[in-house]
mmCIF file with all atom_site columns, C-alpha atoms in Angstrom:
data_model
loop_
_atom_site.group_PDB
_atom_site.id
_atom_site.type_symbol
_atom_site.label_atom_id
_atom_site.label_alt_id
_atom_site.label_comp_id
_atom_site.label_asym_id
_atom_site.label_entity_id
_atom_site.label_seq_id
_atom_site.pdbx_PDB_ins_code
_atom_site.Cartn_x
_atom_site.Cartn_y
_atom_site.Cartn_z
_atom_site.occupancy
_atom_site.B_iso_or_equiv
_atom_site.pdbx_formal_charge
_atom_site.auth_seq_id
_atom_site.auth_comp_id
_atom_site.auth_asym_id
_atom_site.auth_atom_id
_atom_site.pdbx_PDB_model_num
ATOM 1   C CA . MET A 1 1   ? -22.505 0.695   2.142   1.00 45.00 ? 149 MET A CA 1
ATOM 2   C CA . LYS A 1 2   ? -21.474 -0.548  5.742   1.00 56.00 ? 150 LYS A CA 1
ATOM 3   C CA . ASP A 1 3   ? -20.805 2.421   8.545   1.00 65.00 ? 151 ASP A CA 1
ATOM 4   C CA . SER A 1 4   ? -17.431 1.001   9.517   1.00 73.00 ? 152 SER A CA 1
ATOM 5   C CA . ILE A 1 5   ? -14.542 -0.732  8.111   1.00 79.00 ? 153 ILE A CA 1
ATOM 6   C CA . ALA A 1 6   ? -13.535 -4.372  9.319   1.00 84.00 ? 154 ALA A CA 1
ATOM 7   C CA . VAL A 1 7   ? -9.709  -4.188  10.091  1.00 89.00 ? 155 VAL A CA 1
ATOM 8   C CA . PRO A 1 8   ? -7.550  -6.846  11.091  1.00 91.00 ? 156 PRO A CA 1
ATOM 9   C CA . LEU A 1 9   ? -6.779  -7.159  14.532  1.00 91.00 ? 157 LEU A CA 1
ATOM 10  C CA . PRO A 1 10  ? -3.246  -5.959  15.944  1.00 90.00 ? 158 PRO A CA 1
ATOM 11  C CA . LEU A 1 11  ? -0.444  -8.846  15.829  1.00 88.00 ? 159 LEU A CA 1
ATOM 12  C CA . SER A 1 12  ? -2.737  -11.011 13.835  1.00 90.00 ? 160 SER A CA 1
ATOM 13  C CA . MET A 1 13  ? -1.096  -11.407 10.465  1.00 89.00 ? 161 MET A CA 1
ATOM 14  C CA . SER A 1 14  ? 2.118   -12.200 8.562   1.00 89.00 ? 162 SER A CA 1
ATOM 15  C CA . ALA A 1 15  ? 3.492   -9.999  6.291   1.00 91.00 ? 163 ALA A CA 1
ATOM 16  C CA . SER A 1 16  ? 2.142   -11.466 3.298   1.00 90.00 ? 164 SER A CA 1
ATOM 17  C CA . GLU A 1 17  ? -1.051  -11.520 4.561   1.00 91.00 ? 165 GLU A CA 1
ATOM 18  C CA . ALA A 1 18  ? -0.898  -7.992  5.479   1.00 93.00 ? 166 ALA A CA 1
ATOM 19  C CA . ALA A 1 19  ? 0.018   -6.880  2.426   1.00 93.00 ? 167 ALA A CA 1
ATOM 20  C CA . ALA A 1 20  ? -2.401  -9.120  0.599   1.00 92.00 ? 168 ALA A CA 1
ATOM 21  C CA . TRP A 1 21  ? -5.165  -7.678  2.907   1.00 93.00 ? 169 TRP A CA 1
ATOM 22  C CA . TYR A 1 22  ? -4.055  -3.930  1.857   1.00 94.00 ? 170 TYR A CA 1
ATOM 23  C CA . ARG A 1 23  ? -3.940  -4.604  -1.718  1.00 93.00 ? 171 ARG A CA 1
ATOM 24  C CA . ALA A 1 24  ? -7.357  -5.779  -1.965  1.00 93.00 ? 172 ALA A CA 1
ATOM 25  C CA . MET A 1 25  ? -8.743  -3.186  0.237   1.00 93.00 ? 173 MET A CA 1
ATOM 26  C CA . VAL A 1 26  ? -7.320  -0.168  -1.867  1.00 93.00 ? 174 VAL A CA 1
ATOM 27  C CA . PRO A 1 27  ? -9.381  -0.624  -5.159  1.00 93.00 ? 175 PRO A CA 1
ATOM 28  C CA . LEU A 1 28  ? -12.716 -1.068  -2.886  1.00 91.00 ? 176 LEU A CA 1
ATOM 29  C CA . ILE A 1 29  ? -11.463 2.754   -1.330  1.00 89.00 ? 177 ILE A CA 1
ATOM 30  C CA . PRO A 1 30  ? -14.592 4.323   -3.447  1.00 87.00 ? 178 PRO A CA 1
ATOM 31  C CA . ASP A 1 31  ? -16.980 1.881   -1.760  1.00 85.00 ? 179 ASP A CA 1
ATOM 32  C CA . LEU A 1 32  ? -16.094 2.370   1.896   1.00 80.00 ? 180 LEU A CA 1
ATOM 33  C CA . PRO A 1 33  ? -17.417 4.668   4.233   1.00 75.00 ? 181 PRO A CA 1
ATOM 34  C CA . VAL A 1 34  ? -15.999 8.211   4.562   1.00 73.00 ? 182 VAL A CA 1
ATOM 35  C CA . GLY A 1 35  ? -16.472 11.022  7.206   1.00 66.00 ? 183 GLY A CA 1
ATOM 36  C CA . ALA A 1 36  ? -19.131 13.584  6.213   1.00 61.00 ? 184 ALA A CA 1
ATOM 37  C CA . TYR A 1 37  ? -17.880 16.170  3.983   1.00 62.00 ? 185 TYR A CA 1
ATOM 38  C CA . SER A 1 38  ? -19.091 19.639  2.740   1.00 63.00 ? 186 SER A CA 1
ATOM 39  C CA . GLY A 1 39  ? -18.072 22.752  0.665   1.00 62.00 ? 187 GLY A CA 1
ATOM 40  C CA . ASP A 1 40  ? -19.332 25.592  -0.553  1.00 65.00 ? 188 ASP A CA 1
ATOM 41  C CA . ASN A 1 41  ? -19.076 24.612  -4.636  1.00 78.00 ? 189 ASN A CA 1
ATOM 42  C CA . GLU A 1 42  ? -18.423 21.806  -6.240  1.00 80.00 ? 190 GLU A CA 1
ATOM 43  C CA . HIS A 1 43  ? -14.449 21.844  -6.329  1.00 79.00 ? 191 HIS A CA 1
ATOM 44  C CA . GLU A 1 44  ? -14.550 22.365  -2.331  1.00 83.00 ? 192 GLU A CA 1
ATOM 45  C CA . LEU A 1 45  ? -16.999 19.366  -2.357  1.00 85.00 ? 193 LEU A CA 1
ATOM 46  C CA . ALA A 1 46  ? -15.085 17.466  -4.425  1.00 86.00 ? 194 ALA A CA 1
ATOM 47  C CA . TYR A 1 47  ? -11.483 18.426  -2.793  1.00 87.00 ? 195 TYR A CA 1
ATOM 48  C CA . SER A 1 48  ? -13.495 17.410  0.727   1.00 89.00 ? 196 SER A CA 1
ATOM 49  C CA . LYS A 1 49  ? -14.408 14.181  -0.385  1.00 89.00 ? 197 LYS A CA 1
ATOM 50  C CA . PHE A 1 50  ? -11.085 13.006  -1.854  1.00 92.00 ? 198 PHE A CA 1
ATOM 51  C CA . SER A 1 51  ? -9.567  14.146  1.463   1.00 93.00 ? 199 SER A CA 1
ATOM 52  C CA . ALA A 1 52  ? -11.572 11.705  2.940   1.00 93.00 ? 200 ALA A CA 1
ATOM 53  C CA . TYR A 1 53  ? -10.868 8.842   0.525   1.00 94.00 ? 201 TYR A CA 1
ATOM 54  C CA . TRP A 1 54  ? -7.085  9.844   1.100   1.00 95.00 ? 202 TRP A CA 1
ATOM 55  C CA . ALA A 1 55  ? -7.800  9.428   4.934   1.00 94.00 ? 203 ALA A CA 1
ATOM 56  C CA . THR A 1 56  ? -9.395  5.871   4.381   1.00 94.00 ? 204 THR A CA 1
ATOM 57  C CA . LYS A 1 57  ? -6.123  4.927   2.404   1.00 96.00 ? 205 LYS A CA 1
ATOM 58  C CA . SER A 1 58  ? -4.197  6.121   5.044   1.00 95.00 ? 206 SER A CA 1
ATOM 59  C CA . MET A 1 59  ? -6.059  4.286   7.485   1.00 95.00 ? 207 MET A CA 1
ATOM 60  C CA . LEU A 1 60  ? -6.200  0.990   5.834   1.00 95.00 ? 208 LEU A CA 1
ATOM 61  C CA . ARG A 1 61  ? -2.295  1.467   5.638   1.00 96.00 ? 209 ARG A CA 1
ATOM 62  C CA . LEU A 1 62  ? -1.589  1.871   8.798   1.00 95.00 ? 210 LEU A CA 1
ATOM 63  C CA . ALA A 1 63  ? -4.235  -1.095  9.995   1.00 95.00 ? 211 ALA A CA 1
ATOM 64  C CA . ALA A 1 64  ? -2.148  -3.499  7.813   1.00 95.00 ? 212 ALA A CA 1
ATOM 65  C CA . ALA A 1 65  ? 0.806   -2.136  9.515   1.00 95.00 ? 213 ALA A CA 1
ATOM 66  C CA . HIS A 1 66  ? -0.276  -2.712  12.765  1.00 94.00 ? 214 HIS A CA 1
ATOM 67  C CA . SER A 1 67  ? -1.878  -6.267  11.754  1.00 93.00 ? 215 SER A CA 1
ATOM 68  C CA . LEU A 1 68  ? 2.071   -7.470  11.539  1.00 91.00 ? 216 LEU A CA 1
ATOM 69  C CA . ILE A 1 69  ? 2.741   -10.152 13.959  1.00 86.00 ? 217 ILE A CA 1
ATOM 70  C CA . GLU A 1 70  ? 6.317   -8.949  13.317  1.00 86.00 ? 218 GLU A CA 1
ATOM 71  C CA . GLN A 1 71  ? 6.498   -5.295  13.981  1.00 88.00 ? 219 GLN A CA 1
ATOM 72  C CA . THR A 1 72  ? 10.225  -5.043  13.676  1.00 89.00 ? 220 THR A CA 1
ATOM 73  C CA . ILE A 1 73  ? 8.999   -5.070  9.844   1.00 90.00 ? 221 ILE A CA 1
ATOM 74  C CA . ALA A 1 74  ? 6.448   -2.310  10.361  1.00 92.00 ? 222 ALA A CA 1
ATOM 75  C CA . GLU A 1 75  ? 8.717   0.704   9.386   1.00 93.00 ? 223 GLU A CA 1
ATOM 76  C CA . GLU A 1 76  ? 9.678   -1.292  5.955   1.00 93.00 ? 224 GLU A CA 1
ATOM 77  C CA . PHE A 1 77  ? 6.162   -2.284  5.564   1.00 93.00 ? 225 PHE A CA 1
ATOM 78  C CA . LEU A 1 78  ? 4.837   1.316   5.358   1.00 95.00 ? 226 LEU A CA 1
ATOM 79  C CA . THR A 1 79  ? 7.973   2.631   3.638   1.00 94.00 ? 227 THR A CA 1
ATOM 80  C CA . LYS A 1 80  ? 7.300   0.176   0.890   1.00 94.00 ? 228 LYS A CA 1
ATOM 81  C CA . PHE A 1 81  ? 3.730   0.925   0.762   1.00 95.00 ? 229 PHE A CA 1
ATOM 82  C CA . LYS A 1 82  ? 4.616   4.735   0.386   1.00 94.00 ? 230 LYS A CA 1
ATOM 83  C CA . LEU A 1 83  ? 1.370   7.109   0.346   1.00 96.00 ? 231 LEU A CA 1
ATOM 84  C CA . HIS A 1 84  ? 1.554   10.202  -1.305  1.00 95.00 ? 232 HIS A CA 1
ATOM 85  C CA . SER A 1 85  ? -0.064  13.317  0.486   1.00 95.00 ? 233 SER A CA 1
ATOM 86  C CA . ALA A 1 86  ? -3.576  14.138  -0.809  1.00 94.00 ? 234 ALA A CA 1
ATOM 87  C CA . ALA A 1 87  ? -1.998  17.360  -2.308  1.00 93.00 ? 235 ALA A CA 1
ATOM 88  C CA . GLU A 1 88  ? 0.472   15.233  -4.594  1.00 94.00 ? 236 GLU A CA 1
ATOM 89  C CA . TYR A 1 89  ? -2.027  13.039  -5.803  1.00 94.00 ? 237 TYR A CA 1
ATOM 90  C CA . ILE A 1 90  ? -4.329  16.224  -6.940  1.00 92.00 ? 238 ILE A CA 1
ATOM 91  C CA . GLY A 1 91  ? -1.163  17.932  -8.142  1.00 91.00 ? 239 GLY A CA 1
ATOM 92  C CA . ARG A 1 92  ? -0.254  14.924  -10.572 1.00 90.00 ? 240 ARG A CA 1
ATOM 93  C CA . ALA A 1 93  ? -4.135  14.746  -11.505 1.00 90.00 ? 241 ALA A CA 1
ATOM 94  C CA . TYR A 1 94  ? -4.160  18.209  -12.590 1.00 87.00 ? 242 TYR A CA 1
ATOM 95  C CA . VAL A 1 95  ? -1.235  17.513  -15.025 1.00 86.00 ? 243 VAL A CA 1
ATOM 96  C CA . LEU A 1 96  ? -3.653  14.755  -16.649 1.00 80.00 ? 244 LEU A CA 1
ATOM 97  C CA . GLY A 1 97  ? -6.717  16.802  -16.400 1.00 74.00 ? 245 GLY A CA 1
ATOM 98  C CA . GLU A 1 98  ? -8.814  19.953  -15.703 1.00 68.00 ? 246 GLU A CA 1
ATOM 99  C CA . GLY A 1 99  ? -11.857 20.833  -13.981 1.00 66.00 ? 247 GLY A CA 1
ATOM 100 C CA . LYS A 1 100 ? -14.405 18.099  -12.668 1.00 66.00 ? 248 LYS A CA 1
ATOM 101 C CA . TYR A 1 101 ? -12.138 15.302  -13.954 1.00 83.00 ? 249 TYR A CA 1
ATOM 102 C CA . VAL A 1 102 ? -9.001  16.501  -11.542 1.00 89.00 ? 250 VAL A CA 1
ATOM 103 C CA . PHE A 1 103 ? -10.390 14.315  -8.766  1.00 90.00 ? 251 PHE A CA 1
ATOM 104 C CA . SER A 1 104 ? -11.789 11.592  -10.931 1.00 89.00 ? 252 SER A CA 1
ATOM 105 C CA . TYR A 1 105 ? -7.895  11.054  -11.988 1.00 92.00 ? 253 TYR A CA 1
ATOM 106 C CA . ALA A 1 106 ? -6.774  11.469  -8.309  1.00 93.00 ? 254 ALA A CA 1
ATOM 107 C CA . MET A 1 107 ? -9.310  9.147   -7.587  1.00 93.00 ? 255 MET A CA 1
ATOM 108 C CA . ASP A 1 108 ? -7.762  6.677   -9.956  1.00 93.00 ? 256 ASP A CA 1
ATOM 109 C CA . MET A 1 109 ? -4.233  6.768   -8.861  1.00 94.00 ? 257 MET A CA 1
ATOM 110 C CA . LEU A 1 110 ? -5.453  6.347   -5.199  1.00 95.00 ? 258 LEU A CA 1
ATOM 111 C CA . LYS A 1 111 ? -7.038  3.413   -5.637  1.00 94.00 ? 259 LYS A CA 1
ATOM 112 C CA . ASP A 1 112 ? -4.247  1.991   -7.912  1.00 94.00 ? 260 ASP A CA 1
ATOM 113 C CA . VAL A 1 113 ? -2.424  -0.435  -6.747  1.00 92.00 ? 261 VAL A CA 1
ATOM 114 C CA . PRO A 1 114 ? 1.247   -0.314  -8.804  1.00 90.00 ? 262 PRO A CA 1
ATOM 115 C CA . GLU A 1 115 ? 2.807   -3.106  -10.129 1.00 88.00 ? 263 GLU A CA 1
ATOM 116 C CA . HIS A 1 116 ? 5.780   -3.241  -7.863  1.00 88.00 ? 264 HIS A CA 1
ATOM 117 C CA . GLU A 1 117 ? 3.191   -3.169  -4.755  1.00 90.00 ? 265 GLU A CA 1
ATOM 118 C CA . LYS A 1 118 ? 1.629   -6.439  -6.051  1.00 86.00 ? 266 LYS A CA 1
ATOM 119 C CA . ARG A 1 119 ? 5.159   -7.977  -5.763  1.00 83.00 ? 267 ARG A CA 1
ATOM 120 C CA . LEU A 1 120 ? 5.834   -7.159  -2.253  1.00 87.00 ? 268 LEU A CA 1
ATOM 121 C CA . PHE A 1 121 ? 6.127   -9.439  0.775   1.00 84.00 ? 269 PHE A CA 1
ATOM 122 C CA . PRO A 1 122 ? 5.589   -12.460 -1.329  1.00 75.00 ? 270 PRO A CA 1
ATOM 123 C CA . GLY A 1 123 ? 3.948   -15.464 0.674   1.00 67.00 ? 271 GLY A CA 1
ATOM 124 C CA . THR A 1 124 ? 5.300   -18.590 -0.868  1.00 58.00 ? 272 THR A CA 1
ATOM 125 C CA . ILE A 1 125 ? 8.836   -19.803 -1.455  1.00 52.00 ? 273 ILE A CA 1
ATOM 126 C CA . GLY A 1 126 ? 8.404   -19.295 -5.723  1.00 54.00 ? 274 GLY A CA 1
ATOM 127 C CA . GLU A 1 127 ? 7.479   -16.035 -5.121  1.00 52.00 ? 275 GLU A CA 1
ATOM 128 C CA . SER A 1 128 ? 10.461  -15.205 -2.690  1.00 60.00 ? 276 SER A CA 1
ATOM 129 C CA . ILE A 1 129 ? 13.250  -16.501 -4.859  1.00 66.00 ? 277 ILE A CA 1
ATOM 130 C CA . GLY A 1 130 ? 15.975  -14.139 -5.189  1.00 71.00 ? 278 GLY A CA 1
ATOM 131 C CA . LEU A 1 131 ? 14.804  -12.013 -1.908  1.00 71.00 ? 279 LEU A CA 1
ATOM 132 C CA . GLU A 1 132 ? 17.925  -11.000 0.175   1.00 75.00 ? 280 GLU A CA 1
ATOM 133 C CA . TYR A 1 133 ? 18.133  -10.799 3.783   1.00 71.00 ? 281 TYR A CA 1
ATOM 134 C CA . GLN A 1 134 ? 21.438  -8.780  5.562   1.00 74.00 ? 282 GLN A CA 1
ATOM 135 C CA . ALA A 1 135 ? 22.252  -10.886 8.521   1.00 76.00 ? 283 ALA A CA 1
ATOM 136 C CA . ALA A 1 136 ? 25.181  -10.286 11.088  1.00 79.00 ? 284 ALA A CA 1
ATOM 137 C CA . ASP A 1 137 ? 27.135  -12.782 9.369   1.00 84.00 ? 285 ASP A CA 1
ATOM 138 C CA . GLY A 1 138 ? 26.725  -11.987 5.632   1.00 82.00 ? 286 GLY A CA 1
ATOM 139 C CA . ILE A 1 139 ? 23.897  -11.828 2.897   1.00 84.00 ? 287 ILE A CA 1
ATOM 140 C CA . TYR A 1 140 ? 21.256  -14.597 2.614   1.00 79.00 ? 288 TYR A CA 1
ATOM 141 C CA . VAL A 1 141 ? 19.319  -15.140 -0.482  1.00 77.00 ? 289 VAL A CA 1
ATOM 142 C CA . VAL A 1 142 ? 15.937  -17.086 -0.994  1.00 71.00 ? 290 VAL A CA 1
ATOM 143 C CA . THR A 1 143 ? 16.785  -20.368 -3.125  1.00 74.00 ? 291 THR A CA 1
ATOM 144 C CA . GLU A 1 144 ? 14.360  -22.954 -4.515  1.00 66.00 ? 292 GLU A CA 1
ATOM 145 C CA . ASP A 1 145 ? 16.156  -25.197 -1.647  1.00 67.00 ? 293 ASP A CA 1
ATOM 146 C CA . GLY A 1 146 ? 15.318  -22.353 0.836   1.00 69.00 ? 294 GLY A CA 1
ATOM 147 C CA . TRP A 1 147 ? 17.905  -19.251 2.712   1.00 74.00 ? 295 TRP A CA 1
ATOM 148 C CA . MET A 1 148 ? 21.338  -19.589 1.320   1.00 79.00 ? 296 MET A CA 1
ATOM 149 C CA . LYS A 1 149 ? 24.298  -17.615 2.398   1.00 85.00 ? 297 LYS A CA 1
ATOM 150 C CA . LYS A 1 150 ? 24.998  -15.595 -0.828  1.00 82.00 ? 298 LYS A CA 1
ATOM 151 C CA . ASP A 1 151 ? 28.724  -16.365 -1.715  1.00 76.00 ? 299 ASP A CA 1
ATOM 152 C CA . ALA A 1 152 ? 27.741  -19.890 -1.004  1.00 59.00 ? 300 ALA A CA 1
ATOM 153 C CA . GLN A 1 153 ? 24.808  -19.900 -3.497  1.00 52.00 ? 301 GLN A CA 1
ATOM 154 C CA . SER A 1 154 ? 27.153  -18.288 -6.205  1.00 53.00 ? 302 SER A CA 1
ATOM 155 C CA . GLN A 1 155 ? 30.313  -21.265 -5.773  1.00 50.00 ? 303 GLN A CA 1
ATOM 156 C CA . ARG A 1 156 ? 27.156  -23.556 -6.475  1.00 52.00 ? 304 ARG A CA 1
#
């Protein structure tokens, strides 16, 4: 295992590239280096370790947002790739299991890329069809022919 994580340079990626990088990194979280953790008992140790992995996911998400060439969509990027608090992941895991399995369930949720996130910030026109953009003069939608004003598309 390496001692550091290579993150993209700021302002170096398109939205689709940053989203793809983030989606590829999330499942790898258990294999990435984390800060030192300690605890007086097995539960504290597991909580500290999970918290370190949560911090790693938070850092990956922020690195992807900072890598966006178009920084005007960074807030949207962070909103769409929602990151629940470590406590929320653990709380959900308590519903699924008990004892030593709680942190295993929490880790499974942390490294999961939900289906709706897999479709965010598509990179090709084929993946983009149907996306809408609110401009000053109306709503535009991506069609097979490219961007088209929504009113004009419905008249076709």
